[in-house]
Amino acid sequence: MNMHVSIAGLELKNPVMTASGTFGFGLEFAPYGDLEALGGFVAKGISLKPREGNPMPRIAETPCGMLNAIGIQNPGVEAFVTQALPALKSKDVAVVANLYACDAAEFGELAGVLAGEEGVAALEVNVSCPNVKEGGVAFGQDPAQIARVTEAVRKKAGGKHVMVKLSPNVTDITVCARAAVDGGADSLSLINTLSGMAVDVRTGKPRIANVIAGLSGPAIKPVALRCVHQVVRAVDVPVIGIGGIASAEDALEFILVGAHAVQVGTANFLRPDFAFGLAGEMEKLLSEVGAESLEAFRGSLQLPL
Amino acid sequence: MSLRNCRDVKVLQVSPVGRSETPDEFFELILEYPDWDGWKPGQFVMVRPVSWELDMLWARPFSISSAGDGRLTLFIQKVGRGTGRLARIAPGDMVTLWGPLGNSFAVEKDTPTLLLAGGIGIAPFRGYVERHPSPKNVQLFLAHRLPLACYPYDYLCGHVQGQCILEEKPEDLDGIIDAMGGLIKEYAQKKGLVLACGPTPFMRTVQRFAREFGARAQVSLENRMACGVGACLGCVTRDGEGHHVQVCTKGPVFWADKVEL
Ligand SMILES: Cc1cc2nc3c(=O)[nH]c(=O)nc-3n(C[C@H](O)[C@H](O)[C@H](O)COP(=O)(O)OP(=O)(O)OC[C@H]3O[C@@H](n4cnc5c(N)ncnc54)[C@H](O)[C@@H]3O)c2cc1C
Ligand SMILES: Cc1cc2nc3c(=O)[nH]c(=O)nc-3n(C[C@H](O)[C@H](O)[C@H](O)COP(=O)(O)O)c2cc1C
Ligand code: FES
């Protein structure tokens, strides 16, 4: 079966990508599989300047999920371009850079640095910075800000594909989706983590130093599916489904609901070779359920009348 | 697509150690050995039973205690949900295993080497002692709370010289700290090597004495891990320059003067 997907100019040989922050800069997983088995790979979030991230403890396990408050620890965009990118360039896999900044101008600047980098196929804009200068509301929760940030990135992206990654921590995700499209997004990826926390009755302390953290993993899949379902019906740009995918069946659920592709995050921690075999398993399962093609299966969800 | 570094292997044996007073507190988990080309003492593996399905997501990290002859031995203390369920795993069950991970303890054939183990921290030293080219240069010190039979102490004393102190009452801790100070001073003077594994307060003591006496010391850290391969940045510690570095790939073994505990 042909597993190739076209996402508004972003060509993937199969619909499986790995999600930002869960696959490092790609080479961490080299002993466990061939990066070229993936359709795409989203690098760890990068900012203009290096960031040390949050204090420890930063991660905690929860039933069927995990909490993380890494705080976008990263070596900065220069190091990404000079150290990580050269090794990735030669690989036949779409490399997506995940951008993190705290105001629209900084996002634009970051996009500008990457615009000329041949090895980068797309920019994924992470609009969930909690400490925004403008307005004081997290980007991801303010449609006007989402539009402004997307526009800033679009202007400086030098024609590169712009994917905007949406937060589920909002009342109506379709409003945010429309704002990103208005700002010029080529595609939308969703969802980022759900805001959560965990405490320890024995120590009387939060389990994460930052107190509030992001929930990911199979526990969030129903929320993610619902968001994708709503967004594919609200906008006409392609959507990439993210959230709790831990099997081929999970991945195809997102495609059935209308996603063009998926990103696998926390499941990469279940076993480090997980993502490499996923496209093959999706292909097998598509045949099993009698789908003619990936394209025919996409969005074929039968809703009650 | 899976390469040999990550495989599902069979549980061969689960053996409680030192059973009488502390049922199941410690056990050996013996797994099918994935024939890794080489592993070094101090390295660890990630273990995730297939039967965990999706409830427990993360694998758990354990030091390689011993490996060879088709068997990989882990020495485990039951402390929580994951290790509790691991203690009840049955021979024949499958576990997903990846490794060998991380760096390893320094091995210097002719250097007098002191191993400082705090409780379960003895686990990696079994492999260390078994693989050391000159065990006569190695000495072991164990500080323990549970009966000696819970640890592979007697076995290790068959290879190297050993010494141990039981911590029964809070006052015993002073004796342990004094003994550690004395030993670290002695090894500093003879330009030896000090290797330590144990709980964080134990490591802080090692670090303090190593600084005080100028000893060459390494400490093995036990931070909580999700991926084990350097990707999630959940396990970081601060290095000598205050930067966050991954314990799983830049460690678990650090020179004591190059890490903030
Ligand atoms: C490199 C490395 C090597 C290790 N080698 C061994 C070994 O050889 N034998 C062994 O028994 N243990 C070893 N550990 C510790 C072991 O990984 C933890 O005890 C285990 O993950 C706890 O899992 P749990 O689900 O039972 O505990 P949880 O339910 O997660 O936690 C329960 C309790 O365990 C404590 N705990 C959780 N994680 C750790 C940790 N990483 N280290 C210490 N305490 C922890 C918690 O603070 C809590 O009190 C090692 C850890 C690392 C990082
Ligand atoms: C440890 C960790 C780090 C993450 N870092 C980032 C990041 O830097 N940028 C980003 O946009 N999303 C980040 N995410 C969110 C994931 O990319 C993904 O959206 C989320 O985990 C939901 O997918 P999952 O349930 O498959 O993990 C991170 C998630 C985890 C677990
Ligand atoms: S455990 Fe994921 S980076 Fe170390």
XYZ file of C-alpha atoms and ligand atoms in Angstrom:
654
model
C 0.000 0.000 0.000
C 1.247 3.491 -0.772
C 1.898 5.152 2.562
C 3.238 8.430 1.146
C 1.497 11.566 2.389
C 1.535 15.124 1.119
C 0.848 17.729 3.766
C 0.526 21.080 2.007
C 3.882 20.691 0.301
C 5.539 18.693 3.077
C 6.218 15.262 1.594
C 6.452 12.292 3.963
C 7.151 8.743 2.804
C 4.813 7.516 5.517
C 2.506 9.206 8.036
C 4.653 8.479 11.105
C 6.581 11.300 12.719
C 8.143 11.423 16.166
C 6.994 14.216 18.483
C 9.146 17.058 19.746
C 10.925 16.502 23.039
C 10.564 12.732 22.917
C 13.132 11.891 20.248
C 16.009 14.203 21.127
C 17.853 15.413 18.052
C 17.316 12.062 16.326
C 20.638 10.341 16.778
C 19.862 9.206 20.330
C 17.709 6.500 18.742
C 20.203 5.425 16.075
C 21.160 2.209 17.946
C 17.513 1.131 17.883
C 16.468 1.646 14.298
C 16.903 3.544 11.073
C 15.723 7.154 11.146
C 14.787 6.698 7.482
C 12.002 4.311 8.495
C 10.120 7.383 9.724
C 8.154 9.781 7.585
C 9.338 12.699 9.651
C 11.066 13.608 12.819
C 10.386 16.685 14.968
C 13.443 17.848 16.857
C 13.431 18.849 20.522
C 12.106 22.400 21.007
C 14.727 25.044 20.261
C 14.997 28.652 21.316
C 17.236 31.519 20.197
C 19.509 31.219 23.230
C 20.463 28.025 25.094
C 18.162 27.163 28.004
C 18.961 25.009 31.038
C 15.307 24.139 31.621
C 13.581 23.502 34.947
C 14.999 22.065 38.183
C 14.635 18.370 39.120
C 12.464 16.392 39.558
C 11.021 17.058 36.125
C 9.165 13.854 35.339
C 6.662 11.623 37.109
C 4.777 8.512 36.075
C 0.975 8.535 36.275
C -1.546 5.808 35.397
C -1.159 5.227 31.638
C 0.746 8.481 31.288
C 3.466 10.756 32.501
C 3.961 14.321 33.616
C 6.888 16.405 32.437
C 8.160 19.883 33.127
C 11.468 19.824 31.261
C 11.229 23.537 30.512
C 12.565 23.393 26.936
C 16.142 22.620 27.915
C 18.046 23.037 24.652
C 21.434 24.188 23.356
C 19.987 27.068 21.300
C 19.378 27.421 17.590
C 23.043 27.973 16.647
C 24.068 24.664 18.194
C 21.108 22.963 16.514
C 22.203 24.247 13.123
C 25.911 23.554 13.505
C 25.861 20.344 15.558
C 22.610 18.436 15.056
C 21.556 19.393 11.554
C 24.678 18.300 9.617
C 24.205 14.708 10.793
C 20.491 14.757 9.932
C 20.739 16.422 6.537
C 21.901 13.376 4.637
C 19.032 11.235 5.939
C 15.974 10.592 3.835
C 13.540 11.810 6.466
C 11.666 15.096 6.826
C 13.348 17.037 9.627
C 10.994 19.427 11.405
C 12.357 22.086 13.753
C 10.163 22.842 16.785
C 10.343 26.521 17.737
C 9.960 28.001 21.182
C 10.044 31.688 22.030
C 8.345 34.140 24.333
C 7.083 36.809 21.954
C 6.144 37.127 18.318
C 9.316 39.025 17.366
C 11.541 36.345 18.881
C 9.567 33.635 17.059
C 10.123 35.551 13.825
C 13.836 35.852 14.494
C 14.106 32.124 15.198
C 12.266 31.307 11.972
C 14.629 33.641 10.143
C 17.689 31.714 11.335
C 16.203 28.429 10.112
C 14.701 29.766 6.878
C 17.931 29.310 4.972
C 18.749 25.873 6.373
C 18.385 23.304 3.652
C 18.092 20.341 6.027
C 14.952 21.694 7.677
C 11.744 20.642 5.910
C 9.291 22.460 8.151
C 8.946 24.669 11.195
C 6.626 23.584 13.978
C 5.564 26.517 16.133
C 5.076 25.621 19.790
C 2.624 28.228 21.057
C 2.467 27.331 24.729
C 5.000 29.547 26.463
C 3.632 30.262 29.939
C 5.448 33.565 30.450
C 4.546 35.761 27.545
C 5.501 39.413 27.558
C 2.570 40.545 25.440
C -0.752 40.371 27.208
C 0.388 38.047 29.973
C -1.642 35.082 28.716
C -0.017 31.935 27.359
C 0.135 32.150 23.547
C -1.644 28.879 23.150
C -4.709 30.199 24.946
C -5.083 33.505 23.135
C -6.280 33.309 19.527
C -5.032 36.826 18.698
C -1.555 35.928 19.903
C -1.585 32.648 17.974
C -2.415 34.549 14.791
C 0.292 37.136 15.464
C 2.981 34.550 16.209
C 2.047 32.450 13.183
C 2.214 35.527 10.977
C 5.629 36.476 12.353
C 6.977 33.004 11.623
C 5.290 32.871 8.194
C 6.965 36.164 7.180
C 10.466 35.002 8.074
C 10.142 31.337 7.120
C 11.456 31.864 3.609
C 8.789 29.663 2.075
C 9.265 26.766 4.452
C 6.239 24.790 5.601
C 4.801 26.276 8.793
C 3.036 23.880 11.166
C 1.401 25.328 14.269
C 1.189 23.072 17.303
C -1.907 23.689 19.379
C -2.466 23.357 23.101
C -5.502 21.437 24.397
C -5.660 23.654 27.497
C -8.355 25.903 26.039
C -12.129 26.071 26.062
C -12.552 25.793 22.293
C -9.611 24.497 20.290
C -11.290 25.307 16.959
C -11.000 29.019 17.690
C -7.237 28.622 18.127
C -7.051 26.479 14.992
C -8.775 29.163 12.919
C -6.489 31.815 14.347
C -3.413 29.836 13.280
C -4.841 29.362 9.793
C -5.630 33.076 9.575
C -2.024 33.759 10.536
C -0.854 31.653 7.610
C -0.297 28.136 8.995
C 0.201 25.452 6.319
C -0.804 22.722 8.743
C -1.748 22.205 12.378
C -0.371 19.640 14.791
C -2.268 18.730 17.938
C -2.233 18.178 20.819
C 0.536 19.343 23.098
C 0.424 18.119 26.723
C -2.532 18.631 29.064
C -1.873 20.716 32.135
C -1.697 18.500 35.240
C -0.023 17.828 38.576
C 0.892 15.062 41.017
C 1.591 15.201 44.752
C 3.069 12.808 47.298
C 1.184 12.311 50.599
C 4.278 10.803 52.241
C 6.564 13.759 51.620
C 3.796 16.340 51.423
C 5.429 17.726 48.291
C 4.576 18.023 44.622
C 6.180 15.271 42.540
C 7.471 17.828 40.037
C 9.657 20.733 41.161
C 7.771 23.081 38.865
C 4.501 21.891 40.543
C 2.407 22.058 37.359
C 3.461 19.885 34.448
C 2.310 18.492 31.111
C 0.445 15.192 30.917
C 1.132 12.903 27.946
C 0.809 9.257 26.979
C -2.122 6.870 26.395
C -4.120 8.595 29.157
C -4.636 11.633 26.900
C -5.577 9.868 23.664
C -9.355 10.395 23.968
C -8.817 14.122 24.481
C -6.438 14.279 21.521
C -8.846 12.395 19.254
C -11.678 14.713 20.206
C -9.524 17.763 19.441
C -8.475 16.403 16.043
C -12.074 15.510 15.258
C -13.190 19.061 16.007
C -10.313 20.787 14.224
C -10.458 18.823 10.944
C -14.061 19.932 10.662
C -13.301 23.565 11.480
C -10.409 24.334 9.111
C -9.263 23.225 5.697
C -5.544 22.808 6.268
C -4.079 19.355 6.981
C -3.934 18.210 10.604
C -1.291 16.044 12.267
C -2.621 14.022 15.213
C -0.607 13.735 18.435
C -1.447 12.282 21.830
C -1.094 8.892 23.408
C -0.383 6.889 20.275
C 1.082 3.563 21.392
C 0.015 1.161 18.628
C -0.852 1.037 14.924
C -4.508 0.960 15.902
C -4.133 4.175 17.912
C -2.413 5.839 14.955
C -5.124 4.770 12.516
C -7.820 6.107 14.825
C -6.390 9.584 14.222
C -6.287 8.989 10.458
C -9.885 7.697 10.531
C -10.942 10.899 12.248
C -9.227 12.904 9.518
C -5.556 13.453 10.364
C -3.035 13.361 7.501
C -0.230 12.088 9.704
C 0.591 11.360 13.334
C 3.347 12.117 15.789
C 4.454 9.586 18.374
C 5.705 10.987 21.679
C 5.675 9.187 25.009
C 5.476 5.761 23.337
C 9.117 6.217 22.307
C 9.883 5.665 25.996
C 7.915 2.394 26.109
C 10.600 0.972 23.890
C 13.118 2.948 21.855
C 12.422 1.057 18.609
C 8.664 1.671 18.770
C 8.298 4.381 16.118
C 10.456 2.628 13.513
C 8.049 -0.259 13.000
C 4.829 1.719 13.251
C 4.302 2.624 9.571
C 4.664 -1.031 8.585
C 2.136 -2.077 11.188
C -0.291 0.628 10.109
C -0.009 -0.629 6.552
C -0.788 -4.177 7.665
C -3.770 -3.082 9.736
C -5.136 -0.954 6.876
C -5.202 -4.086 4.710
C -6.814 -6.057 7.507
C -9.662 -3.573 7.878
C -10.137 -3.626 4.113
C -9.036 -0.059 3.364
C -8.222 0.529 -0.305
C -5.648 3.150 0.456
C -4.450 5.394 3.227
C -6.129 8.292 1.475
C -9.480 6.529 1.193
C -9.329 5.600 4.867
C -8.513 9.138 5.972
C -11.526 10.921 7.420
C -13.845 8.004 6.661
C -15.294 8.071 10.164
C -19.005 7.291 10.050
C -20.854 9.643 12.304
C -24.446 9.040 13.463
C -26.871 10.985 11.338
C 13.317 -3.199 12.777
C 14.514 -3.741 16.304
C 18.255 -3.954 16.610
C 19.857 -6.150 19.226
C 20.115 -3.254 21.694
C 16.376 -3.445 22.355
C 14.787 -6.881 22.541
C 12.108 -8.855 24.265
C 13.849 -11.471 26.381
C 12.623 -14.230 28.651
C 12.741 -14.151 32.440
C 14.782 -17.192 33.437
C 14.603 -16.963 37.197
C 13.414 -14.712 40.044
C 15.166 -15.495 43.321
C 14.525 -13.797 46.656
C 17.763 -12.999 48.456
C 18.149 -13.161 52.266
C 14.553 -14.131 52.652
C 13.899 -14.792 56.335
C 13.354 -11.405 57.940
C 12.645 -9.357 54.862
C 10.529 -11.354 52.457
C 11.077 -10.360 48.850
C 12.785 -7.131 49.832
C 15.707 -8.069 47.623
C 15.646 -10.361 44.648
C 17.740 -11.408 41.725
C 16.090 -11.137 38.350
C 17.841 -13.377 35.880
C 17.097 -12.709 32.236
C 18.050 -14.246 28.949
C 21.247 -12.451 27.872
C 20.921 -10.649 24.547
C 24.575 -11.375 23.721
C 25.726 -7.800 23.784
C 29.188 -7.374 22.344
C 30.496 -5.981 25.548
C 29.267 -4.307 28.678
C 31.239 -2.518 31.331
C 30.690 -2.531 35.084
C 28.599 0.472 36.107
C 26.451 0.330 32.985
C 22.729 -0.310 33.312
C 19.710 -1.618 31.439
C 16.101 -0.500 31.091
C 13.572 -3.251 31.872
C 9.863 -3.158 31.064
C 7.796 -6.303 31.428
C 5.545 -6.849 28.420
C 2.715 -7.596 30.887
C 2.790 -4.013 32.140
C 0.778 -3.095 29.064
C 0.072 0.625 29.362
C -0.539 1.088 33.069
C 3.089 1.510 33.943
C 4.614 3.260 31.015
C 8.248 3.524 31.888
C 10.816 0.855 32.001
C 12.924 0.867 35.180
C 16.706 1.274 35.205
C 18.880 -1.338 36.922
C 22.629 -1.808 37.050
C 24.024 -4.839 35.324
C 25.050 -6.905 38.304
C 26.540 -9.725 36.294
C 26.301 -11.030 32.740
C 27.582 -13.957 30.746
C 26.821 -17.608 29.958
C 23.482 -16.652 28.496
C 22.286 -14.931 31.671
C 21.924 -11.307 32.661
C 21.597 -10.852 36.414
C 19.990 -7.826 38.028
C 19.964 -7.342 41.769
C 16.847 -5.453 42.788
C 15.397 -3.897 45.921
C 11.632 -3.609 46.158
C 10.864 0.046 46.840
C 7.709 0.931 44.945
C 5.097 -0.011 42.377
C 7.426 -1.075 39.590
C 9.911 -3.066 41.630
C 6.975 -4.523 43.598
C 5.446 -5.899 40.429
C 8.823 -7.026 39.126
C 9.229 -9.103 42.295
C 6.118 -11.054 41.279
C 7.125 -11.699 37.678
C 7.346 -15.383 36.724
C 9.967 -17.352 34.841
C 8.964 -17.556 31.182
C 7.436 -14.059 31.164
C 8.799 -11.655 28.579
C 10.417 -8.327 29.339
C 11.492 -5.608 26.950
C 15.118 -4.845 27.639
C 17.417 -2.186 26.251
C 21.060 -1.517 26.931
C 23.844 -1.671 27.854
C 23.404 2.013 28.717
C 25.506 4.802 30.155
C 29.172 4.981 30.992
C 31.053 2.816 33.469
C 33.304 2.905 36.512
C 37.021 3.468 35.941
C 39.042 0.259 35.963
C 42.737 0.785 36.670
C 44.479 -2.549 37.032
C 47.319 -1.477 39.298
C 45.620 1.307 41.265
C 44.400 0.509 44.782
C 40.628 0.753 44.378
C 38.041 1.248 47.112
C 34.412 0.320 46.443
C 31.929 2.125 48.695
C 28.457 0.591 48.601
C 25.401 1.956 50.390
C 22.864 -0.892 50.587
C 21.549 -1.878 47.148
C 24.411 0.235 45.761
C 26.406 -2.979 45.919
C 24.634 -4.199 42.742
C 27.074 -2.893 40.095
C 30.090 -3.876 42.181
C 29.441 -7.563 41.686
C 30.157 -7.141 37.977
C 33.015 -4.802 38.764
C 34.745 -7.324 40.989
C 34.092 -10.244 38.627
C 35.639 -8.353 35.749
C 38.530 -6.609 37.493
C 41.879 -7.760 36.091
C 43.571 -7.579 39.489
C 41.096 -8.140 42.394
C 43.921 -8.033 44.946
C 43.982 -4.267 44.408
C 40.290 -3.920 45.202
C 38.662 -3.435 48.604
C 34.934 -3.296 49.381
C 33.111 -1.357 52.089
C 29.376 -1.949 52.580
C 27.080 0.135 54.780
C 23.828 -1.788 55.204
C 20.515 -1.680 57.074
C 19.197 -5.160 56.302
C 20.825 -8.459 57.273
C 24.071 -9.161 55.459
C 22.514 -12.213 53.811
C 20.401 -9.818 51.721
C 23.468 -8.656 49.819
C 26.016 -10.529 47.671
C 28.594 -9.499 50.277
C 29.992 -12.919 51.194
C 30.247 -13.794 47.525
C 32.234 -10.632 46.813
C 34.498 -11.294 49.787
C 35.550 -14.452 47.957
C 37.155 -12.183 45.376
C 38.215 -9.052 47.252
C 38.866 -7.883 50.787
C 35.651 -6.688 52.447
C 34.420 -4.689 55.410
C 30.868 -3.855 56.435
C 28.930 -1.874 59.034
C 25.289 -2.465 59.963
C 23.161 0.600 60.551
C 20.620 -0.411 63.199
C 20.268 2.764 65.231
C 20.686 6.391 64.150
C 23.983 6.567 66.110
C 25.457 3.884 63.843
C 25.488 6.418 61.068
C 28.307 8.319 62.772
C 30.396 5.156 62.761
C 29.723 4.640 59.080
C 30.642 8.215 58.219
C 33.834 7.970 60.316
C 34.815 4.736 58.596
C 34.151 6.221 55.173
C 36.197 9.306 56.030
C 39.085 7.154 57.213
C 39.048 4.959 54.124
C 38.744 7.836 51.672
C 41.642 9.612 53.392
C 43.751 6.471 53.174
C 43.020 6.027 49.454
C 43.697 9.708 48.791
C 47.098 9.331 50.424
C 48.010 6.283 48.396
C 46.729 7.901 45.193
C 44.045 5.283 44.859
C 40.630 5.288 43.246
C 37.346 5.551 45.163
C 34.148 4.305 43.512
C 30.775 4.791 45.166
C 27.188 3.719 44.617
C 24.307 4.236 47.053
C 21.597 6.675 48.130
C 22.138 10.396 47.526
C 23.060 11.309 51.147
C 25.689 8.537 51.011
C 27.090 10.008 47.793
C 27.172 13.486 49.309
C 29.315 12.134 52.124
C 31.666 10.541 49.600
C 31.846 13.793 47.665
C 32.559 15.807 50.818
C 35.434 13.562 51.939
C 36.822 13.283 48.415
C 37.020 17.082 48.307
C 38.458 17.318 51.792
C 41.210 14.769 51.222
C 41.716 15.266 47.493
C 40.730 11.725 46.561
C 39.993 10.652 42.983
C 36.398 9.522 43.387
C 33.533 8.502 41.148
C 29.870 8.388 42.149
C 27.040 6.566 40.374
C 23.714 8.449 40.390
C 20.183 7.037 40.453
C 17.956 9.691 38.948
C 14.474 8.880 37.769
C 14.488 7.965 34.081
C 11.947 7.670 31.301
C 13.890 6.853 28.129
C 17.401 5.869 29.214
C 18.826 7.022 25.883
C 19.335 10.752 26.431
C 16.218 11.975 24.643
C 13.647 13.039 27.259
C 15.922 15.156 29.504
C 13.999 13.910 32.530
C 17.000 12.452 34.371
C 19.373 15.413 34.367
C 21.776 16.493 37.079
C 23.993 19.579 37.258
C 27.576 19.151 36.138
C 30.572 21.049 37.513
C 29.706 24.103 35.394
C 26.074 24.161 36.504
C 24.722 22.787 33.222
C 21.977 20.169 33.149
C 23.353 16.918 31.750
C 21.636 13.571 31.235
C 22.503 10.994 33.894
C 21.534 8.180 31.505
C 24.072 9.041 28.814
C 26.659 11.335 30.433
C 26.540 9.128 33.556
C 25.392 7.321 35.597
C 29.006 7.497 36.788
C 30.455 10.975 37.395
C 33.735 12.156 38.867
C 32.727 13.423 42.307
C 34.198 16.880 41.675
C 32.285 17.278 38.405
C 28.717 16.983 39.649
C 26.393 18.868 42.004
C 24.603 16.497 44.374
C 21.448 3.878 36.591
C 20.589 3.274 37.657
C 20.894 2.021 38.160
C 20.100 1.456 39.148
N 20.427 0.210 39.595
C 19.636 -0.396 40.501
C 19.922 -1.728 40.922
O 20.869 -2.366 40.464
N 19.085 -2.292 41.828
C 18.005 -1.621 42.341
O 17.287 -2.193 43.150
N 17.735 -0.368 41.990
C 18.513 0.265 41.057
N 18.192 1.538 40.649
C 17.015 2.202 41.243
C 15.735 1.681 40.599
O 15.705 2.076 39.258
C 14.522 2.232 41.342
O 14.487 1.702 42.632
C 13.226 1.868 40.654
O 13.126 2.566 39.439
C 12.040 2.215 41.525
O 10.898 1.867 40.807
P 9.500 1.643 41.513
O 8.463 1.689 40.474
O 9.537 0.442 42.359
O 9.443 2.865 42.463
P 8.437 4.105 42.369
O 7.045 3.618 42.616
O 8.746 4.917 41.195
O 8.937 4.888 43.594
C 8.816 4.341 44.848
C 9.996 4.761 45.665
O 11.222 4.491 45.001
C 12.038 5.626 44.960
N 12.721 5.662 43.688
C 12.158 5.836 42.489
N 13.077 5.856 41.520
C 14.269 5.694 42.133
C 15.589 5.630 41.671
N 15.886 5.763 40.374
N 16.562 5.438 42.565
C 16.276 5.316 43.870
N 15.033 5.366 44.357
C 14.045 5.564 43.504
C 11.092 6.765 45.099
O 11.705 7.887 45.639
C 10.022 6.216 45.979
O 10.330 6.354 47.330
C 18.980 2.145 39.674
C 18.659 3.396 39.161
C 19.443 3.965 38.177
C 19.083 5.295 37.622
C 9.484 14.728 27.901
C 8.656 15.515 26.920
C 9.187 16.674 26.349
C 8.435 17.422 25.432
N 8.989 18.526 24.853
C 8.289 19.220 23.903
C 8.872 20.329 23.206
O 10.043 20.675 23.425
N 8.109 20.994 22.298
C 6.816 20.616 22.011
O 6.177 21.233 21.170
N 6.254 19.546 22.637
C 6.955 18.852 23.569
N 6.384 17.753 24.194
C 5.004 17.352 23.833
C 4.994 16.211 22.817
O 5.632 16.581 21.627
C 3.557 15.751 22.520
O 2.834 16.818 21.980
C 2.844 15.240 23.760
O 3.714 14.499 24.563
C 1.603 14.392 23.436
O 1.951 13.231 22.716
P 2.192 11.786 23.400
O 1.013 11.502 24.270
O 2.347 10.824 22.246
O 3.428 11.901 24.190
C 7.117 16.994 25.107
C 6.596 15.835 25.686
C 7.342 15.092 26.581
C 6.757 13.847 27.176
S 16.150 9.132 30.916
Fe 15.552 10.269 29.203
S 17.246 11.606 29.013
Fe 17.888 10.301 30.568
